[in-house]
XYZ file of N, CA and C in Angstrom:
657
model
N 56.890 238.084 -96.126
C 55.621 237.419 -95.825
C 55.737 235.900 -95.991
N 56.552 235.494 -96.964
C 56.734 234.056 -97.179
C 57.426 233.435 -95.967
N 58.400 234.189 -95.442
C 59.115 233.682 -94.265
C 58.187 233.585 -93.068
N 57.300 234.597 -92.899
C 56.347 234.555 -91.793
C 55.382 233.382 -91.939
N 54.937 233.154 -93.165
C 54.017 232.029 -93.396
C 54.711 230.693 -93.109
N 55.968 230.576 -93.517
C 56.725 229.340 -93.270
C 56.935 229.128 -91.767
N 57.221 230.204 -91.054
C 57.411 230.101 -89.605
C 56.119 229.698 -88.921
N 54.989 230.218 -89.417
C 53.691 229.859 -88.826
C 53.385 228.383 -89.050
N 53.736 227.875 -90.220
C 53.534 226.442 -90.496
C 54.382 225.589 -89.563
N 55.618 226.023 -89.316
C 56.503 225.290 -88.421
C 55.947 225.272 -86.993
N 55.412 226.399 -86.567
C 54.822 226.471 -85.225
C 53.604 225.563 -85.111
N 52.799 225.530 -86.188
C 51.619 224.665 -86.183
C 52.028 223.201 -86.106
N 53.045 222.827 -86.880
C 53.524 221.452 -86.835
C 54.075 221.104 -85.449
N 54.788 222.064 -84.850
C 55.353 221.821 -83.520
C 54.254 221.609 -82.494
N 53.213 222.436 -82.553
C 52.089 222.282 -81.610
C 51.396 220.947 -81.797
N 51.169 220.562 -83.050
C 50.519 219.277 -83.314
C 51.379 218.112 -82.814
N 52.698 218.253 -83.012
C 53.605 217.200 -82.551
C 53.573 217.086 -81.030
N 53.551 218.227 -80.366
C 53.492 218.216 -78.900
C 52.179 217.623 -78.408
N 51.074 217.980 -79.062
C 49.762 217.433 -78.666
C 49.729 215.921 -78.866
N 50.287 215.470 -80.017
C 50.328 214.026 -80.276
C 51.186 213.312 -79.239
N 52.322 213.927 -78.890
C 53.206 213.320 -77.901
C 52.538 213.248 -76.531
N 51.862 214.330 -76.142
C 51.149 214.332 -74.857
C 50.023 213.305 -74.846
N 49.351 213.137 -75.991
C 48.278 212.147 -76.087
C 48.820 210.738 -75.913
N 49.938 210.447 -76.600
C 50.543 209.119 -76.483
C 51.009 208.866 -75.054
N 51.684 209.856 -74.451
C 52.152 209.692 -73.076
C 50.978 209.550 -72.112
N 49.895 210.294 -72.352
C 48.713 210.179 -71.503
C 48.091 208.799 -71.569
N 48.021 208.244 -72.792
C 47.469 206.899 -72.948
C 48.366 205.859 -72.293
N 49.686 206.052 -72.424
C 50.616 205.107 -71.805
C 50.498 205.126 -70.285
N 50.070 206.241 -69.725
C 49.905 206.317 -68.266
C 48.474 205.993 -67.842
N 47.485 206.602 -68.513
C 46.104 206.485 -68.049
C 45.528 205.093 -68.267
N 45.825 204.469 -69.378
C 45.249 203.139 -69.629
C 45.745 202.105 -68.621
N 47.064 201.970 -68.396
C 47.508 201.027 -67.360
C 47.013 201.410 -65.969
N 46.978 202.713 -65.686
C 46.496 203.161 -64.384
C 45.036 202.754 -64.183
N 44.208 202.935 -65.223
C 42.794 202.549 -65.145
C 42.655 201.045 -64.971
N 43.479 200.296 -65.663
C 43.430 198.829 -65.554
C 43.756 198.390 -64.123
N 44.849 198.896 -63.580
C 45.269 198.515 -62.232
C 44.226 198.925 -61.208
N 43.671 200.129 -61.363
C 42.692 200.612 -60.393
C 41.373 199.879 -60.456
N 40.934 199.444 -61.637
C 39.637 198.784 -61.774
C 39.721 197.278 -61.549
N 40.782 196.652 -62.039
C 40.942 195.216 -61.900
C 41.637 194.822 -60.603
N 42.350 195.780 -60.008
C 43.111 195.516 -58.786
C 44.037 194.316 -58.974
N 44.709 194.305 -60.100
C 45.626 193.216 -60.399
C 46.702 193.674 -61.355
N 47.563 192.764 -61.743
C 48.662 193.101 -62.630
C 48.167 193.341 -64.052
N 49.003 194.025 -64.819
C 48.687 194.308 -66.213
C 48.819 193.041 -67.048
N 48.088 192.956 -68.165
C 48.192 191.762 -69.019
C 49.507 191.719 -69.790
N 50.306 192.763 -69.698
C 51.616 192.768 -70.347
C 52.655 193.217 -69.325
N 53.895 192.877 -69.578
C 54.970 193.141 -68.630
C 55.503 194.559 -68.794
N 55.716 195.217 -67.681
C 56.323 196.544 -67.672
C 57.463 196.516 -66.655
N 58.402 197.445 -66.750
C 59.485 197.490 -65.752
C 58.935 197.607 -64.333
N 59.644 197.019 -63.388
C 59.176 196.995 -62.001
C 58.932 198.392 -61.439
N 59.821 199.315 -61.729
C 59.648 200.676 -61.212
C 58.376 201.320 -61.746
N 58.094 201.082 -63.025
C 56.871 201.633 -63.607
C 55.639 200.950 -63.018
N 55.716 199.628 -62.803
C 54.601 198.891 -62.206
C 54.304 199.402 -60.801
N 55.334 199.711 -60.038
C 55.133 200.240 -58.688
C 54.403 201.571 -58.722
N 54.706 202.379 -59.718
C 54.019 203.664 -59.841
C 52.544 203.455 -60.165
N 52.263 202.527 -61.067
C 50.866 202.228 -61.393
C 50.125 201.703 -60.170
N 50.748 200.777 -59.446
C 50.090 200.154 -58.297
C 49.842 201.160 -57.186
N 50.833 202.022 -56.912
C 50.676 203.016 -55.856
C 49.601 204.031 -56.216
N 49.522 204.385 -57.485
C 48.529 205.373 -57.899
C 47.121 204.805 -57.887
N 46.986 203.479 -57.944
C 45.658 202.865 -57.981
C 45.210 202.299 -56.655
N 45.777 202.753 -55.545
C 45.444 202.174 -54.248
C 44.027 202.500 -53.816
N 43.600 203.730 -54.042
C 42.336 204.197 -53.468
C 41.324 204.477 -54.573
N 41.036 203.441 -55.323
C 40.074 203.604 -56.418
C 38.656 203.241 -56.004
N 38.500 202.556 -54.885
C 37.169 202.145 -54.428
C 36.840 202.825 -53.112
N 35.578 203.154 -52.917
C 35.166 203.807 -51.683
C 35.106 202.794 -50.552
N 35.580 203.192 -49.397
C 35.516 202.331 -48.219
C 34.131 202.429 -47.601
N 33.472 201.289 -47.445
C 32.099 201.293 -46.925
C 32.046 201.232 -45.407
N 33.160 200.845 -44.771
C 33.164 200.728 -43.309
C 34.555 201.078 -42.787
N 34.587 201.537 -41.558
C 35.836 201.857 -40.873
C 35.820 201.119 -39.549
N 36.974 200.627 -39.129
C 36.982 199.806 -37.915
C 38.254 200.023 -37.131
N 38.242 199.573 -35.890
C 39.454 199.561 -35.082
C 39.422 198.352 -34.153
N 40.526 198.142 -33.456
C 40.700 196.976 -32.588
C 41.017 197.459 -31.184
N 40.533 196.723 -30.224
C 40.794 197.071 -28.838
C 41.213 195.820 -28.073
N 42.167 196.019 -27.193
C 42.590 194.962 -26.281
C 42.260 195.427 -24.873
N 41.519 194.614 -24.143
C 41.165 194.944 -22.768
C 41.760 193.892 -21.838
N 42.163 194.337 -20.654
C 42.766 193.421 -19.684
C 41.994 193.497 -18.370
N 42.101 192.436 -17.620
C 41.474 192.361 -16.291
C 42.581 192.083 -15.283
N 42.723 192.970 -14.327
C 43.778 192.815 -13.330
C 43.420 191.704 -12.354
N 44.442 191.108 -11.765
C 44.233 190.041 -10.791
C 43.459 190.575 -9.594
N 42.463 189.814 -9.162
C 41.633 190.215 -8.040
C 40.540 191.183 -8.387
N 40.331 191.467 -9.671
C 39.291 192.390 -10.109
C 38.429 191.720 -11.165
N 37.212 192.176 -11.283
C 36.301 191.646 -12.302
C 36.036 192.665 -13.404
N 36.651 193.839 -13.320
C 36.422 194.900 -14.296
C 37.467 194.840 -15.405
N 36.996 195.140 -16.615
C 37.879 195.195 -17.774
C 38.246 196.649 -18.047
N 39.494 196.878 -18.408
C 39.923 198.226 -18.767
C 40.700 198.176 -20.076
N 40.630 199.270 -20.808
C 41.284 199.346 -22.111
C 42.792 199.386 -21.941
N 43.476 198.610 -22.741
C 44.935 198.588 -22.727
C 45.445 199.503 -23.835
N 46.298 200.440 -23.471
C 46.907 201.321 -24.464
C 47.896 200.504 -25.298
N 47.701 200.524 -26.632
C 48.550 199.723 -27.512
C 50.023 200.068 -27.361
N 50.311 201.306 -26.980
C 51.707 201.724 -26.861
C 52.431 200.919 -25.785
N 51.688 200.433 -24.783
C 52.311 199.662 -23.707
C 52.883 198.340 -24.197
N 52.292 197.788 -25.229
C 52.746 196.486 -25.713
C 53.318 196.551 -27.125
N 53.074 197.663 -27.827
C 53.562 197.794 -29.205
C 53.899 199.253 -29.470
N 55.074 199.718 -29.024
C 55.397 201.138 -29.157
C 55.680 201.587 -30.583
N 56.011 200.655 -31.477
C 56.342 201.045 -32.848
C 55.088 201.077 -33.708
N 54.779 202.241 -34.279
C 53.614 202.365 -35.148
C 53.944 201.837 -36.530
N 53.006 201.084 -37.088
C 53.219 200.490 -38.405
C 52.866 201.467 -39.518
N 51.718 202.122 -39.408
C 51.292 203.082 -40.429
C 50.289 204.036 -39.800
N 50.666 205.295 -39.717
C 49.775 206.282 -39.135
C 49.514 205.987 -37.675
N 48.242 205.941 -37.314
C 47.874 205.656 -35.933
C 47.805 204.156 -35.665
N 47.978 203.356 -36.695
C 47.891 201.910 -36.547
C 49.156 201.357 -35.900
N 48.955 200.341 -35.063
C 50.073 199.663 -34.427
C 50.254 198.286 -35.066
N 51.402 197.686 -34.791
C 51.615 196.318 -35.273
C 50.564 195.374 -34.693
N 50.099 195.684 -33.481
C 49.083 194.835 -32.861
C 47.778 194.867 -33.653
N 47.452 196.021 -34.233
C 46.252 196.106 -35.073
C 46.373 195.169 -36.270
N 47.549 195.132 -36.856
C 47.769 194.261 -38.019
C 47.654 192.794 -37.628
N 48.217 192.442 -36.476
C 48.141 191.050 -36.018
C 46.691 190.651 -35.776
N 45.930 191.507 -35.085
C 44.537 191.191 -34.803
C 43.708 191.127 -36.079
N 44.033 191.975 -37.044
C 43.314 191.928 -38.318
C 43.573 190.609 -39.029
N 44.797 190.117 -38.949
C 45.118 188.845 -39.600
C 44.394 187.666 -38.952
N 44.069 187.775 -37.667
C 43.422 186.648 -37.000
C 41.978 186.456 -37.444
N 41.409 187.399 -38.153
C 40.015 187.258 -38.581
C 39.874 186.394 -39.823
N 40.961 186.193 -40.556
C 40.854 185.479 -41.822
C 41.721 184.228 -41.879
N 42.226 183.783 -40.758
C 43.087 182.607 -40.755
C 42.468 181.483 -39.935
N 42.773 180.261 -40.333
C 42.241 179.108 -39.623
C 42.855 178.964 -38.236
N 44.055 179.513 -38.061
C 44.724 179.415 -36.766
C 44.464 180.651 -35.908
N 43.348 181.341 -36.183
C 43.058 182.586 -35.470
C 42.976 182.379 -33.966
N 42.302 181.326 -33.533
C 42.110 181.088 -32.107
C 43.445 180.839 -31.408
N 44.321 180.062 -32.030
C 45.617 179.795 -31.413
C 46.491 181.045 -31.384
N 46.363 181.890 -32.414
C 47.125 183.143 -32.431
C 46.680 184.059 -31.296
N 45.366 184.176 -31.124
C 44.862 185.025 -30.041
C 45.265 184.464 -28.677
N 45.267 183.149 -28.577
C 45.662 182.513 -27.323
C 47.117 182.837 -26.983
N 48.002 182.646 -27.935
C 49.419 182.931 -27.711
C 49.646 184.410 -27.456
N 48.908 185.247 -28.165
C 49.051 186.692 -27.985
C 48.603 187.116 -26.593
N 47.532 186.517 -26.092
C 47.055 186.843 -24.742
C 48.107 186.485 -23.700
N 48.727 185.319 -23.838
C 49.771 184.933 -22.904
C 50.972 185.855 -22.976
N 51.324 186.263 -24.198
C 52.460 187.175 -24.351
C 52.171 188.544 -23.737
N 50.935 189.050 -23.929
C 50.568 190.349 -23.359
C 50.672 190.317 -21.842
N 50.137 189.265 -21.232
C 50.193 189.152 -19.771
C 51.637 189.078 -19.290
N 52.455 188.304 -19.976
C 53.858 188.161 -19.587
C 54.614 189.474 -19.768
N 54.354 190.159 -20.872
C 55.039 191.417 -21.157
C 54.697 192.479 -20.120
N 53.407 192.600 -19.777
C 52.999 193.602 -18.790
C 53.596 193.301 -17.416
N 53.698 192.033 -17.076
C 54.277 191.680 -15.777
C 55.757 192.022 -15.731
N 56.458 191.784 -16.831
C 57.885 192.067 -16.864
C 58.166 193.570 -16.914
N 57.343 194.312 -17.672
C 57.623 195.726 -17.861
C 57.086 196.612 -16.746
N 55.885 196.301 -16.273
C 55.245 197.180 -15.286
C 54.900 196.480 -13.978
N 55.064 195.175 -13.920
C 54.728 194.450 -12.704
C 53.246 194.171 -12.542
N 52.452 194.426 -13.580
C 51.012 194.185 -13.492
C 50.709 192.695 -13.534
N 49.817 192.271 -12.659
C 49.328 190.894 -12.678
C 47.995 190.890 -13.415
N 47.956 190.180 -14.520
C 46.773 190.154 -15.377
C 46.086 188.808 -15.247
N 44.778 188.840 -15.048
C 44.021 187.588 -14.933
C 43.181 187.301 -16.171
N 43.108 188.254 -17.088
C 42.302 188.022 -18.286
C 42.659 189.006 -19.386
N 42.524 188.545 -20.627
C 42.749 189.371 -21.816
C 41.618 189.088 -22.791
N 41.064 190.129 -23.368
C 40.033 189.918 -24.385
C 40.217 190.918 -25.526
N 39.693 190.551 -26.700
C 39.857 191.348 -27.913
C 38.484 191.769 -28.426
N 38.398 193.026 -28.827
C 37.154 193.566 -29.362
C 37.420 194.186 -30.729
N 36.463 194.023 -31.626
C 36.522 194.668 -32.945
C 35.306 195.576 -33.072
N 35.560 196.833 -33.414
C 34.476 197.802 -33.572
C 34.461 198.311 -35.012
N 33.271 198.483 -35.550
C 33.161 198.948 -36.934
C 32.000 199.919 -37.062
N 32.133 200.812 -38.062
C 31.115 201.826 -38.333
C 30.946 201.951 -39.835
N 29.709 202.043 -40.331
C 29.511 202.368 -41.750
C 29.908 203.818 -41.999
N 30.604 204.062 -43.091
C 31.154 205.399 -43.337
C 30.144 206.374 -43.921
N 28.992 205.888 -44.357
C 28.034 206.788 -45.004
C 26.949 207.281 -44.053
N 27.236 207.303 -42.757
C 26.253 207.789 -41.793
C 26.615 209.212 -41.361
N 25.622 210.016 -40.973
C 25.916 211.394 -40.545
C 26.866 211.448 -39.360
N 26.792 210.450 -38.457
C 27.665 210.466 -37.280
C 29.134 210.374 -37.665
N 29.412 209.648 -38.759
C 30.793 209.501 -39.181
C 31.199 210.588 -40.165
N 30.259 211.039 -40.974
C 30.580 212.078 -41.960
C 30.769 213.441 -41.311
N 29.977 213.716 -40.263
C 30.059 215.009 -39.587
C 30.148 214.787 -38.084
N 31.292 214.278 -37.609
C 31.411 214.030 -36.168
C 31.497 215.332 -35.392
N 31.086 215.294 -34.146
C 31.161 216.460 -33.286
C 32.565 216.631 -32.750
N 33.379 217.460 -33.394
C 34.757 217.630 -32.952
C 35.644 216.533 -33.483
N 36.816 216.384 -32.886
C 37.764 215.357 -33.317
C 37.272 213.980 -32.884
N 37.674 212.976 -33.655
C 37.259 211.611 -33.353
C 37.890 211.153 -32.042
N 37.061 210.619 -31.184
C 37.534 210.089 -29.916
C 36.944 208.705 -29.739
N 37.781 207.696 -29.920
C 37.297 206.325 -29.843
C 36.901 205.883 -28.457
N 37.301 206.662 -27.433
C 36.949 206.293 -26.066
C 35.723 207.041 -25.560
N 35.167 207.915 -26.381
C 33.999 208.675 -25.964
C 32.708 207.967 -26.304
N 31.623 208.738 -26.313
C 30.313 208.177 -26.655
C 30.317 207.747 -28.121
N 29.903 206.521 -28.376
C 29.947 205.970 -29.723
C 28.613 206.151 -30.426
N 28.633 206.291 -31.753
C 27.377 206.414 -32.499
C 26.522 205.161 -32.366
N 25.237 205.333 -32.638
C 24.315 204.190 -32.552
C 24.625 203.135 -33.602
N 25.354 203.512 -34.645
C 25.674 202.567 -35.714
C 26.884 201.697 -35.381
N 27.463 201.864 -34.202
C 28.650 201.097 -33.840
C 28.311 199.614 -33.671
N 29.106 198.774 -34.289
C 28.966 197.329 -34.136
C 30.190 196.797 -33.405
N 29.981 196.185 -32.258
C 31.082 195.679 -31.441
C 31.034 194.149 -31.437
N 32.147 193.541 -31.784
C 32.246 192.085 -31.836
C 33.324 191.618 -30.864
N 32.960 190.714 -29.980
C 33.925 190.116 -29.058
C 34.614 188.955 -29.768
N 35.924 189.078 -29.970
C 36.660 188.061 -30.721
C 37.146 186.913 -29.856
N 37.270 187.157 -28.562
C 37.730 186.076 -27.693
C 38.119 186.592 -26.333
N 37.862 185.791 -25.314
C 38.232 186.112 -23.940
C 39.107 184.980 -23.403
N 40.226 185.352 -22.777
C 41.184 184.355 -22.318
C 41.566 184.640 -20.868
N 41.542 183.603 -20.077
C 41.937 183.704 -18.678
C 43.433 183.409 -18.560
N 44.097 184.130 -17.668
C 45.528 183.950 -17.442
C 45.719 183.336 -16.062
N 46.279 182.137 -16.038
C 46.554 181.446 -14.775
C 47.977 180.916 -14.802
N 48.739 181.318 -13.789
C 50.135 180.897 -13.673
C 50.936 181.234 -14.928
N 50.623 182.396 -15.518
C 51.352 182.854 -16.692
C 50.937 182.230 -17.995
N 49.930 181.367 -17.976
C 49.472 180.706 -19.188
C 48.038 181.127 -19.506
N 47.762 181.239 -20.799
C 46.442 181.659 -21.253
C 45.594 180.455 -21.635
N 44.309 180.564 -21.358
C 43.354 179.517 -21.720
C 42.023 180.189 -22.036
N 41.278 179.642 -22.994
C 39.970 180.234 -23.301
C 39.095 180.268 -22.056
N 38.488 181.411 -21.819
C 37.619 181.563 -20.655
C 36.199 181.226 -21.052
N 35.659 180.237 -20.410
C 34.307 179.802 -20.730
C 33.292 180.713 -20.057
N 32.198 180.931 -20.760
C 31.140 181.752 -20.185
C 30.481 181.019 -19.032
N 30.013 181.789 -18.065
C 29.352 181.185 -16.913
C 28.052 180.516 -17.351
N 27.827 179.277 -16.910
C 26.607 178.579 -17.345
C 25.367 179.268 -16.815
N 24.368 179.345 -17.672
C 23.097 179.931 -17.267
C 22.157 178.849 -16.764
N 21.275 179.259 -15.889
C 20.245 178.324 -15.429
C 19.340 177.985 -16.603
N 19.063 176.714 -16.813
C 18.236 176.346 -17.971
C 16.839 176.934 -17.856
N 16.359 177.405 -18.993
C 15.007 177.951 -19.015
C 13.989 176.832 -18.819
N 12.896 177.158 -18.157
C 11.827 176.194 -17.936
C 11.081 175.985 -19.244
N 11.079 174.732 -19.709
C 10.401 174.422 -20.960
C 8.930 174.194 -20.673
N 8.048 174.947 -21.291
C 6.615 174.752 -21.011
C 6.140 173.385 -21.483
N 5.242 172.817 -20.735
C 4.704 171.506 -21.092
C 3.804 171.634 -22.306
N 3.942 170.711 -23.271
C 3.074 170.775 -24.450
C 1.603 170.758 -24.042
N 0.822 171.488 -24.779
C -0.590 171.644 -24.443
C -1.339 170.323 -24.463
N -0.887 169.398 -25.319
C -1.612 168.132 -25.443
C -1.529 167.301 -24.168
N -0.488 167.543 -23.353
C -0.316 166.775 -22.123
C -0.902 167.492 -20.901
N -1.425 168.681 -21.125
C -1.961 169.407 -19.983
C -3.384 168.925 -19.676
N -3.707 168.940 -18.407
C -5.073 168.627 -17.977
C -5.753 169.924 -17.584
N -6.761 170.225 -18.340
C -7.494 171.449 -18.041
C -8.394 171.207 -16.831
N -8.298 172.085 -15.875
C -9.160 171.955 -14.682
C -10.581 172.380 -15.032
N -11.496 171.513 -14.703
C -12.902 171.815 -14.988
C -13.592 172.273 -13.718
N -14.315 173.342 -13.827
C -15.047 173.850 -12.673
C -16.381 173.085 -12.552
N -16.623 172.597 -11.326
C -17.879 171.880 -11.072
C -19.032 172.875 -11.068
N -20.154 172.496 -11.658
C -21.338 173.391 -11.613
C -21.829 173.557 -10.180
N -22.351 174.715 -9.842
C -22.810 174.956 -8.481
C -23.944 173.972 -8.092
N -23.887 173.523 -6.860
C -24.897 172.566 -6.399
C -26.249 173.240 -6.299
N -27.295 172.499 -6.697
C -28.667 173.014 -6.619
C -29.212 172.817 -5.219
N -29.819 173.861 -4.702
C -30.414 173.786 -3.359
C -31.890 173.551 -3.493
C-alpha cells in the first residue's frame, strides 16, 4: 500500500508538472499572438525571426473586413464608342494570390500614391501596346473602375449562387471611375470629358420687372 501511495503521489506531481508546462507554453504563445493581432505591430521585445513569422502569420485575420472590392479595366476599340471589360489574363497571366492578378495589386497601389495619375497613364499606354503586339487589337481608350460592397449586407452574406462579378450587381455596389485615357498613335493621354452646355442662370429677382396688368377701361 505504501508503494501504491508513493506511485500515486508521483503521478500527481507529473500531472501538475505537465499542466504547469502547458500553461507556460500557452502563455509564451498566446500573449505574443494576442499582442501582434491586436496591435498589428512588432512585439516590444525581440524574438527569433522564425518565431516572429509564426506570430505574424497567425495574427493576419484578427479584424473583420467591412468591405470587399475588385478592380476592372475596360478598353475601347478603335472606331467604336463602346467600352468592354478586359480579361486580366490577357495582360497579366500570372496570378499573384488566389483570384487576384498582379494588375489588381498595381491598381490598388495607385489609390494611395501621389504618382497615381502618372502610373495609370503609363499603364494605359502599356496595355494598348501589349494588346496590339499580342492580338493585333487597336485600342483607342483605356479606363479603370473600382467596385466595392459592404460585407454586412444580405446580398453579400447570402448571394444567389456563386459570385459572378459580371452579372447583376447588388444595390449596395459603389462604382468609382479612377481615370479614362485616350490612346493616340500608341501614346496615352487623359481623356477630357465632353463640355456641357452651360446652364441658364436665372436673373436675380431684384432686377426683374414685373409686368403690371392695366385695369379694364370704363365704358
